[in-house]
PDB file of C-alpha atoms and ligand atoms in Angstrom:
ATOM      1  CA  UNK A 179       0.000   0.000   0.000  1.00 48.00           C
ATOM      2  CA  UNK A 180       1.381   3.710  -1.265  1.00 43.00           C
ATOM      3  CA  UNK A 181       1.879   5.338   2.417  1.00 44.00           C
ATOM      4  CA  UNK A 182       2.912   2.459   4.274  1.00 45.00           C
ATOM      5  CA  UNK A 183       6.411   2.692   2.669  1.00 50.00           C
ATOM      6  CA  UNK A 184       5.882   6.853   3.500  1.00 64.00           C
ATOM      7  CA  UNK A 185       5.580   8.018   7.169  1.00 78.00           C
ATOM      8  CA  UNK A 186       3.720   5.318   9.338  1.00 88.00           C
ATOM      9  CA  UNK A 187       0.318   4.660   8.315  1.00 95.00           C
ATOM     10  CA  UNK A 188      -2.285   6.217  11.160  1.00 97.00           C
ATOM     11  CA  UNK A 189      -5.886   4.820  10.849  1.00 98.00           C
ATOM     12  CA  UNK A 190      -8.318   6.370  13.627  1.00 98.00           C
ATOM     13  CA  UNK A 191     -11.316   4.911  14.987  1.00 98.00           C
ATOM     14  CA  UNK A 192     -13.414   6.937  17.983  1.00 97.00           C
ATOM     15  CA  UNK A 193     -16.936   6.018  18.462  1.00 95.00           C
ATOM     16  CA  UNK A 194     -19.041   5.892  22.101  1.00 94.00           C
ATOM     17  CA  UNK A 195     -18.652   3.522  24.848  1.00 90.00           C
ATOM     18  CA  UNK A 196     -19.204  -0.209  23.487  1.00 90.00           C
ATOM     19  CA  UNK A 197     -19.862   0.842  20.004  1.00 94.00           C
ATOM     20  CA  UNK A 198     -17.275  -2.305  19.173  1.00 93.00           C
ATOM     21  CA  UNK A 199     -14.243  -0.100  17.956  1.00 95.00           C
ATOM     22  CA  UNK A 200     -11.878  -1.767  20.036  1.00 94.00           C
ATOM     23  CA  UNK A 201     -12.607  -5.157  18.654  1.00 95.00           C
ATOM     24  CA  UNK A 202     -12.851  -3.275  15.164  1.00 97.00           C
ATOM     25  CA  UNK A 203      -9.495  -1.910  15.442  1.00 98.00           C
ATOM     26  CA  UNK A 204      -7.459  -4.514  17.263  1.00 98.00           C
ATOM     27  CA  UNK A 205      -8.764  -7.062  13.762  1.00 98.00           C
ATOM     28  CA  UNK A 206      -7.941  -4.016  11.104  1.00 98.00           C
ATOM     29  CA  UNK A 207      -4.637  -3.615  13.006  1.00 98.00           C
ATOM     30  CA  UNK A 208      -3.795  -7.437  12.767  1.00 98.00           C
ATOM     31  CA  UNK A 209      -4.969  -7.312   8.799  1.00 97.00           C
ATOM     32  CA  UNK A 210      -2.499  -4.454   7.971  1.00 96.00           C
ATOM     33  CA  UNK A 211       0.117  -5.462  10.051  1.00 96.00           C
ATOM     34  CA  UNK A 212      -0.296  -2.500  12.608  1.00 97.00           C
ATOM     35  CA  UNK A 213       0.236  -2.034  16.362  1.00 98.00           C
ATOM     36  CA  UNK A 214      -3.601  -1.503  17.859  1.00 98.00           C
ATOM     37  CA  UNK A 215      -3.364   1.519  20.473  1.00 98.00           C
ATOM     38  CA  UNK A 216      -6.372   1.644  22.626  1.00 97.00           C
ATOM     39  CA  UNK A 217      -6.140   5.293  23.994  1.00 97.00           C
ATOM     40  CA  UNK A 218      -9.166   4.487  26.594  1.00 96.00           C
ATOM     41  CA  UNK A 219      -6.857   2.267  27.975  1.00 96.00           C
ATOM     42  CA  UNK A 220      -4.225   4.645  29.117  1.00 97.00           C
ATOM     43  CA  UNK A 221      -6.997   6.932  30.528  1.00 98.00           C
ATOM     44  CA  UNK A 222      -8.205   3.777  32.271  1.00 97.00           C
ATOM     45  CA  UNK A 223      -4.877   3.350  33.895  1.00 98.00           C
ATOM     46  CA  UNK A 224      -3.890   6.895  34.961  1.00 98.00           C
ATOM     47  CA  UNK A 225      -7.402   6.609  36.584  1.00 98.00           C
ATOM     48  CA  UNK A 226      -6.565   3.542  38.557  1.00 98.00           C
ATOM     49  CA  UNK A 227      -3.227   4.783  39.199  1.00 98.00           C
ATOM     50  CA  UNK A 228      -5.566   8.002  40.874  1.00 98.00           C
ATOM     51  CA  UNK A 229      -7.830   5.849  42.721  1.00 98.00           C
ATOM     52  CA  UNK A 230      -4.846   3.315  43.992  1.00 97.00           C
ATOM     53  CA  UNK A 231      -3.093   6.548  45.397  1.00 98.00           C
ATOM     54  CA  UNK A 232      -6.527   7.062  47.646  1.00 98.00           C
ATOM     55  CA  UNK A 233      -7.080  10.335  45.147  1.00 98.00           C
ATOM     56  CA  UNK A 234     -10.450  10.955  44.390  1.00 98.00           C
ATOM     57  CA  UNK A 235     -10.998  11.596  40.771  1.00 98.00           C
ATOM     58  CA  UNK A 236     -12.889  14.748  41.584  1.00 97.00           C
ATOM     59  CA  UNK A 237     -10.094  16.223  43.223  1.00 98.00           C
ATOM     60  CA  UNK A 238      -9.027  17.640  40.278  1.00 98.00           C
ATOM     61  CA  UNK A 239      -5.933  19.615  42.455  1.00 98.00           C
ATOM     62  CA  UNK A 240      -4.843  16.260  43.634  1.00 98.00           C
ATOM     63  CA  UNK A 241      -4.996  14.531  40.905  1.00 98.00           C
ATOM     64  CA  UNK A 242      -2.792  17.474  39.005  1.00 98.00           C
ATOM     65  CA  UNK A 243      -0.508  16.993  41.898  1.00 98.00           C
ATOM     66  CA  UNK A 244      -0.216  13.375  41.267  1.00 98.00           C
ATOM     67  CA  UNK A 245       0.024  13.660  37.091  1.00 98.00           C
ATOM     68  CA  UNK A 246       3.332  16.075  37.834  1.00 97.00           C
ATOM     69  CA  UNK A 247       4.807  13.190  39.744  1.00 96.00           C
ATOM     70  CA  UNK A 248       4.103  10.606  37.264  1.00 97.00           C
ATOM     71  CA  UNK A 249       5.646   8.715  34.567  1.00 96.00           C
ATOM     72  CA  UNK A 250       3.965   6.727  31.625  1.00 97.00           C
ATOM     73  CA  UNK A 251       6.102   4.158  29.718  1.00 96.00           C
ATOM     74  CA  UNK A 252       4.088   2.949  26.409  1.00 95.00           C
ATOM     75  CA  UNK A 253       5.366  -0.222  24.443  1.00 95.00           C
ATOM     76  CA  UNK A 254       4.289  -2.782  22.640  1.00 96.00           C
ATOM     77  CA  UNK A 255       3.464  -6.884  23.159  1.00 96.00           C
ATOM     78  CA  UNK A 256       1.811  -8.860  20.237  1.00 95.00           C
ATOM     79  CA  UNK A 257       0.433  -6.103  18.474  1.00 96.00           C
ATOM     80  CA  UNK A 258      -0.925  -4.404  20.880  1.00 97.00           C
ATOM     81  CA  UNK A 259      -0.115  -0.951  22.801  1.00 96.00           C
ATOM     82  CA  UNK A 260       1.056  -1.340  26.407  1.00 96.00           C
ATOM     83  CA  UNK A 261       0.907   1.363  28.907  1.00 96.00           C
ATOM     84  CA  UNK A 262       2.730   1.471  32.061  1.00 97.00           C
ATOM     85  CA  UNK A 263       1.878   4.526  35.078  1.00 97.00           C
ATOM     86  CA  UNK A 264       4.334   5.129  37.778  1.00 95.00           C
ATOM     87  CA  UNK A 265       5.968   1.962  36.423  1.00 95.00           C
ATOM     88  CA  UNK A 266       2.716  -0.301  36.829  1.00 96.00           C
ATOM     89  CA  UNK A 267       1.190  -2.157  34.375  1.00 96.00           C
ATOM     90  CA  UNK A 268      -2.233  -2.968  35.201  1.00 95.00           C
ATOM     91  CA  UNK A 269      -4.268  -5.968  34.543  1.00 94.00           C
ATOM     92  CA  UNK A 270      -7.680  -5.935  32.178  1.00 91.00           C
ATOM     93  CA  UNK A 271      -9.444  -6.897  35.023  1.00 92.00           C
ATOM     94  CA  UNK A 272      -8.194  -3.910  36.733  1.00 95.00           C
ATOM     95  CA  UNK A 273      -8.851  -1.486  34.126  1.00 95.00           C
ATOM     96  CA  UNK A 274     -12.081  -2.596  33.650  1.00 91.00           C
ATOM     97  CA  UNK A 275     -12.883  -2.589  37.380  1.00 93.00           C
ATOM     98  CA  UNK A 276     -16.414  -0.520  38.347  1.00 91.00           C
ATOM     99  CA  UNK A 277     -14.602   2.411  40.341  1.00 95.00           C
ATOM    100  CA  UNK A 278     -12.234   2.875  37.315  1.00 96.00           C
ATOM    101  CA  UNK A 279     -15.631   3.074  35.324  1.00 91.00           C
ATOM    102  CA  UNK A 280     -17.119   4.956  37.412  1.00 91.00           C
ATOM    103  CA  UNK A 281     -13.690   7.645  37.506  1.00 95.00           C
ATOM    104  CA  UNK A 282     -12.612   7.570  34.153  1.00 95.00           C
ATOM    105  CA  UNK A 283     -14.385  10.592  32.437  1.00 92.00           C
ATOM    106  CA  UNK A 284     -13.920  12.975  35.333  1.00 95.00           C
ATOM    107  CA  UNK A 285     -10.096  12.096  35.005  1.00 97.00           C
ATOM    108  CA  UNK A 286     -10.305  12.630  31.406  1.00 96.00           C
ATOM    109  CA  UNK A 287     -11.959  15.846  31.252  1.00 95.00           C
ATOM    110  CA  UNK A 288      -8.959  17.663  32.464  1.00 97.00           C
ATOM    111  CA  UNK A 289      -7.148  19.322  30.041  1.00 97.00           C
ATOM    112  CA  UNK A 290      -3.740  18.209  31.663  1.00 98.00           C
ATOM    113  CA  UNK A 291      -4.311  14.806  31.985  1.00 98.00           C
ATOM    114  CA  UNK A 292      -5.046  15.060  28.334  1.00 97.00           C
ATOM    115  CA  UNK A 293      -1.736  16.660  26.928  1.00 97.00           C
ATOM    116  CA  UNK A 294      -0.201  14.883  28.934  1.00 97.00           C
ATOM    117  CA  UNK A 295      -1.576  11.586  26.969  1.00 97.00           C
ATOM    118  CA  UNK A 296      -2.196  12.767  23.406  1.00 98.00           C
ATOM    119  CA  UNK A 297       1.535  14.037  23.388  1.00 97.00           C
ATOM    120  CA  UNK A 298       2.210   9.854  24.450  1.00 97.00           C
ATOM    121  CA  UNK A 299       0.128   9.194  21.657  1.00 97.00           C
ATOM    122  CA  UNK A 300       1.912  10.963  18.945  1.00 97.00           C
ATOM    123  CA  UNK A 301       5.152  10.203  20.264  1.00 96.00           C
ATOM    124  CA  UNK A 302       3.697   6.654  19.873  1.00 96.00           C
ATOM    125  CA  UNK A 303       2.989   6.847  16.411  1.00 96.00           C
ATOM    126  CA  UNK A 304       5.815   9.082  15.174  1.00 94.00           C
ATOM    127  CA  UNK A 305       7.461   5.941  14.735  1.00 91.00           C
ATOM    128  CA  UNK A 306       5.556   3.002  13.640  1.00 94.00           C
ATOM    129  CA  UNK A 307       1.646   2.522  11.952  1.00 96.00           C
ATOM    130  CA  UNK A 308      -1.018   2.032  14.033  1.00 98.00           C
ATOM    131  CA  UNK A 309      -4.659   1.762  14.572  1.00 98.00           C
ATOM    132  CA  UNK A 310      -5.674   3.779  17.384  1.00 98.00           C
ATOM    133  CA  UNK A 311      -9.202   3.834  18.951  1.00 97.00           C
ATOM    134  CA  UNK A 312     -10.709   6.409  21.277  1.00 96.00           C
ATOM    135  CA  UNK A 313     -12.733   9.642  21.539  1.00 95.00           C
ATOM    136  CA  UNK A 314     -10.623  12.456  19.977  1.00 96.00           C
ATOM    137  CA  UNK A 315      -7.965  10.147  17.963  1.00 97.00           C
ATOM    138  CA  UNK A 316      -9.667  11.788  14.250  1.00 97.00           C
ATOM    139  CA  UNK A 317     -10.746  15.253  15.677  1.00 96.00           C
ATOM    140  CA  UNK A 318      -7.557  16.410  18.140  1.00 97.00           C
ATOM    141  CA  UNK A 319      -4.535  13.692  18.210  1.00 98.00           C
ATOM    142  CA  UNK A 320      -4.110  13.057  14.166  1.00 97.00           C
ATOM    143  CA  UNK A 321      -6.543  15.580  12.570  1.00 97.00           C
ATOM    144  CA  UNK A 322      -3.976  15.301   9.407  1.00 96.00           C
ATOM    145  CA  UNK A 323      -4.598  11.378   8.865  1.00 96.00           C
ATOM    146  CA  UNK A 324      -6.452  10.519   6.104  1.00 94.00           C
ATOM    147  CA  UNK A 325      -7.994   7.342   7.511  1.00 97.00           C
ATOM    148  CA  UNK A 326     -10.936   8.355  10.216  1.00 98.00           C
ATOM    149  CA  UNK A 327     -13.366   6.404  11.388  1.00 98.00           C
ATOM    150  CA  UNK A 328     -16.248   6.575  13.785  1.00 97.00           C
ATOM    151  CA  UNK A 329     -18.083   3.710  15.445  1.00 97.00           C
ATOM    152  CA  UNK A 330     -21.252   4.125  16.365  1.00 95.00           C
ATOM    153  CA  UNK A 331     -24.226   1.585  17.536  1.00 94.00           C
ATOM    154  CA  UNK A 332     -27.904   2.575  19.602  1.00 92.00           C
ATOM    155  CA  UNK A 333     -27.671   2.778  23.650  1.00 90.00           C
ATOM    156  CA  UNK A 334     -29.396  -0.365  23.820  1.00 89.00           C
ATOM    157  CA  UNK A 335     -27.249  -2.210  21.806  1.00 91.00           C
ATOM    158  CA  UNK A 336     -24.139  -0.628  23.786  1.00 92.00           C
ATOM    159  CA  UNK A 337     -25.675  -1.144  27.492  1.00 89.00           C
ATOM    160  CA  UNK A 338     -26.388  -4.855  26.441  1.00 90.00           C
ATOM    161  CA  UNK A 339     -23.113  -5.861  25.238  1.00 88.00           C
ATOM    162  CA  UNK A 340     -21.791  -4.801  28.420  1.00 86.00           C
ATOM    163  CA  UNK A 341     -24.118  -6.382  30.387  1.00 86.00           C
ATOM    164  CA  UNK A 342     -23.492  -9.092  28.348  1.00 88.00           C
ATOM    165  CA  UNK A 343     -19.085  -9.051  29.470  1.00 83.00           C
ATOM    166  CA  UNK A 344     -20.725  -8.892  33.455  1.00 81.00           C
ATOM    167  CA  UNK A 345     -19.366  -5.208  33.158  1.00 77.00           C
ATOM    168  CA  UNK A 346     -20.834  -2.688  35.556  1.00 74.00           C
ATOM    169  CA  UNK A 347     -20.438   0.399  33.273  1.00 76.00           C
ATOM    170  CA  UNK A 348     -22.548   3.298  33.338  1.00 80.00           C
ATOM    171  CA  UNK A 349     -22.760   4.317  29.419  1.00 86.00           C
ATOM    172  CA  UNK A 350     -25.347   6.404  29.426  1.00 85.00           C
ATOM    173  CA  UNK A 351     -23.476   8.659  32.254  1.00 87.00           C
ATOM    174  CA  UNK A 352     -20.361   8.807  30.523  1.00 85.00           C
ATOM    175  CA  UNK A 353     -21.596   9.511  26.983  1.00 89.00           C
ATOM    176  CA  UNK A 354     -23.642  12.401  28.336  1.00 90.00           C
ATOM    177  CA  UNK A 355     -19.790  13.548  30.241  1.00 90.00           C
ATOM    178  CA  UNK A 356     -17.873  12.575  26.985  1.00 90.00           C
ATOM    179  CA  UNK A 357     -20.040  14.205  24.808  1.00 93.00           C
ATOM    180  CA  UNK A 358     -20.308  17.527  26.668  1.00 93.00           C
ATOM    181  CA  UNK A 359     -17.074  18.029  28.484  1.00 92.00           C
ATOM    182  CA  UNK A 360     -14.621  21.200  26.790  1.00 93.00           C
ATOM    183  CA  UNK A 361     -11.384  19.749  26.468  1.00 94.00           C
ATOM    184  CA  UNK A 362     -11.794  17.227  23.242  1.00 93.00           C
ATOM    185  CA  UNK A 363     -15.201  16.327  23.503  1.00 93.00           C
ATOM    186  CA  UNK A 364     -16.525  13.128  21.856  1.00 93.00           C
ATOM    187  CA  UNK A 365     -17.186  14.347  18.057  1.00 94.00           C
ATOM    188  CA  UNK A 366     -17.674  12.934  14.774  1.00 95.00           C
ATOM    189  CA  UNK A 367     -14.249  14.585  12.690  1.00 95.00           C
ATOM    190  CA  UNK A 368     -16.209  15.835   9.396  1.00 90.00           C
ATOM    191  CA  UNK A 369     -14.129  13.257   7.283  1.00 94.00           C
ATOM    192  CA  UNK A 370     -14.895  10.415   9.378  1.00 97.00           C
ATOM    193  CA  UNK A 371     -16.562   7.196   7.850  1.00 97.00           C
ATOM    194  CA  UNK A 372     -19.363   6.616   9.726  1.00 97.00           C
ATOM    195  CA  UNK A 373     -20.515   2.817  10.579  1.00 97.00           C
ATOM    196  CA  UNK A 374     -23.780   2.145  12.328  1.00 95.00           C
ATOM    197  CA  UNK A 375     -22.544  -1.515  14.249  1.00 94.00           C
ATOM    198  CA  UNK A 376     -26.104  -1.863  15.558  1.00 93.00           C
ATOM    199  CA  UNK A 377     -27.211  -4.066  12.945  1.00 92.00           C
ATOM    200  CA  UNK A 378     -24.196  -5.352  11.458  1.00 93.00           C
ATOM    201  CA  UNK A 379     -21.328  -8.273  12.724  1.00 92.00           C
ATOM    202  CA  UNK A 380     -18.044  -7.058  13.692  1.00 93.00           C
ATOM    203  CA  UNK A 381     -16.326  -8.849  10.886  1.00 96.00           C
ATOM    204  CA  UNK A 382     -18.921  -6.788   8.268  1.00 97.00           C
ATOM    205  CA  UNK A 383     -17.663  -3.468   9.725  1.00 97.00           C
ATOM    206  CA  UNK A 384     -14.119  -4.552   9.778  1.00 98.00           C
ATOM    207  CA  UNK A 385     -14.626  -5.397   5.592  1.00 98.00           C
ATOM    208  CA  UNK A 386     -16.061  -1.709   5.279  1.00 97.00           C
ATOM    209  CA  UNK A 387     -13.168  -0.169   7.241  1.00 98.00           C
ATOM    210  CA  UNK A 388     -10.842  -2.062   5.710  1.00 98.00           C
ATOM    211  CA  UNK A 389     -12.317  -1.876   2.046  1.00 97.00           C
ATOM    212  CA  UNK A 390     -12.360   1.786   2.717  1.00 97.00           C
ATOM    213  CA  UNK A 391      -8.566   2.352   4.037  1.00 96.00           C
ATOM    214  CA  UNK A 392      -7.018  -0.088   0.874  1.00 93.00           C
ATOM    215  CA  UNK A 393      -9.229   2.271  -1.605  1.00 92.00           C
ATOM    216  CA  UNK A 394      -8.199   5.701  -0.591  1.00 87.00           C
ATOM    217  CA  UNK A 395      -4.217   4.046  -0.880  1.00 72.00           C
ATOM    218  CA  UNK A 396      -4.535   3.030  -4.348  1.00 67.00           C
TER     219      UNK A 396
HETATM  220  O1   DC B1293     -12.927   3.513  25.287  1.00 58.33           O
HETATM  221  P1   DC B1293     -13.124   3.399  26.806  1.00 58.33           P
HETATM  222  O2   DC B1293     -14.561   3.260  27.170  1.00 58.33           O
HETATM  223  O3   DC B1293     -12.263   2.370  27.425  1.00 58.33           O
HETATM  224  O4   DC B1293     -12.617   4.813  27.369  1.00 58.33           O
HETATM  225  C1   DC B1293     -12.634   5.097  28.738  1.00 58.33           C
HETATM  226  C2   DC B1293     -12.851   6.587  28.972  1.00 58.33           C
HETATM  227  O5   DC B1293     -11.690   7.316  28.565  1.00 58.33           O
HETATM  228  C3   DC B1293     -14.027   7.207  28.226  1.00 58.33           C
HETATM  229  O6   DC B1293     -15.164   7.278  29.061  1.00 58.33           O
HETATM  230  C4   DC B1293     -13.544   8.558  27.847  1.00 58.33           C
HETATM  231  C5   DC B1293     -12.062   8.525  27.928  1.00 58.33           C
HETATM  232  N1   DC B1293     -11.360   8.613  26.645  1.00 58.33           N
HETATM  233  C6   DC B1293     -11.112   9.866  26.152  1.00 58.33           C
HETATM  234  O7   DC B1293     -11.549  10.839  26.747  1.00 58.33           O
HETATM  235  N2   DC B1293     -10.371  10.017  25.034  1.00 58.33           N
HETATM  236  C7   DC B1293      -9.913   8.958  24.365  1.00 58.33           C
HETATM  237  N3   DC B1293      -9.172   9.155  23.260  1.00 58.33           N
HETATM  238  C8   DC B1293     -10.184   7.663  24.840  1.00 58.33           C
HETATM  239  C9   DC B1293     -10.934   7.514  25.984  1.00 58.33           C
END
């Protein structure tokens, strides 16, 4: 493909909370031979990394406090983005725990906290393609990337499928905060694909995204 021999190919997906993008991007990542970045993730992890230091996530002094004291070490393992805070790397049972749920979009509503981790994320990419899914990835980390996607599927469909993984996750709550917060809210960038995933199966939206990225690199 034409710009994977250029600078490092950047495909972004953001979409809501279980709208499937993960799953979408971790299988277009494996297809093209990318590393899949979950950007959630590392707000998942500062968050935990809040919570573990008995900081409540609407403390937003204390948690400032904490963010000037604190390093983040991304890699990579099969594929896949790893993120390590304060020299922790934390389980998927641990990011997905309720009170990191429950934290997550107050921590990521501060503008810090977010420079902080979009600057990770380009420093990320600067030197290798990858497929990174999140809330801002098309709109605010790469707005120059060619290859935007958003995810999208109905609130019931979303609350199921997480009542479906026994997650306690309140989508509804953090839409309405990840829609409406200032810094970076949750948009759909204006040259974004869009893909219902309501109705469709995961490997149906990963031919679209797919079909789409290989057509605009001919
Ligand atoms: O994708 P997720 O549900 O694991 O993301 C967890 C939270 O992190 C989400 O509620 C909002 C925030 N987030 C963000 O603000 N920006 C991103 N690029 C990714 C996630």
């Amino acid at each position: 493909m034409k710009s994977m021999s250029q600078s490092p190919l950047i495909v972004a997906i953001d979409g809501p909370a279980a709208s499937g993008k993960s799953t979408v991007a971790r299988k277009v990542a494996a297809a093209l031979g990318l590393v899949f970045v979950n950007s959630g993730a590392m707000y998942r992890a500062f968050t935990w990394w809040v919570l573990e230091n008995g900081i409540d996530p609407g403390d937003t002094a204390a948690v400032l406090g904490l963010l000037k004291s604190t390093g983040f070490e991304c890699g990579e393992e099969d594929g896949t983005g790893t993120i390590a805070v304060g020299g922790v790397r934390m389980t998927r049972n641990e990011l997905a725990a309720s009170a990191v749920n429950a934290g997550v979009s107050l921590i990521a509503a501060i503008p810090e906290v977010r420079e902080r981790l979009v600057a990770e994320q380009r420093r990320y990419a600067s030197s290798r393609g990858v497929v990174m899914e999140g809330r801002d990835i098309g709109s605010v980390v790469f707005p120059d990337t060619t290859h935007k996607f958003y995810i999208d599927a109905s609130p019931e469909v979303r609350e199921a499928r997480r009542r479906a993984e026994g997650i306690v996750d309140s989508i509804a709550q953090r839409d309405r905060i990840d829609s409406s917060r200032k810094a970076s809210p949750l948009v759909i960038p204006d040259d974004a694909m869009v893909i219902d995933s309501s109705e469709l199966g995961i490997d149906e939206v990963v031919g679209s995204v797919l079909e789409r990225i290989r057509s605009s690199a001919e």
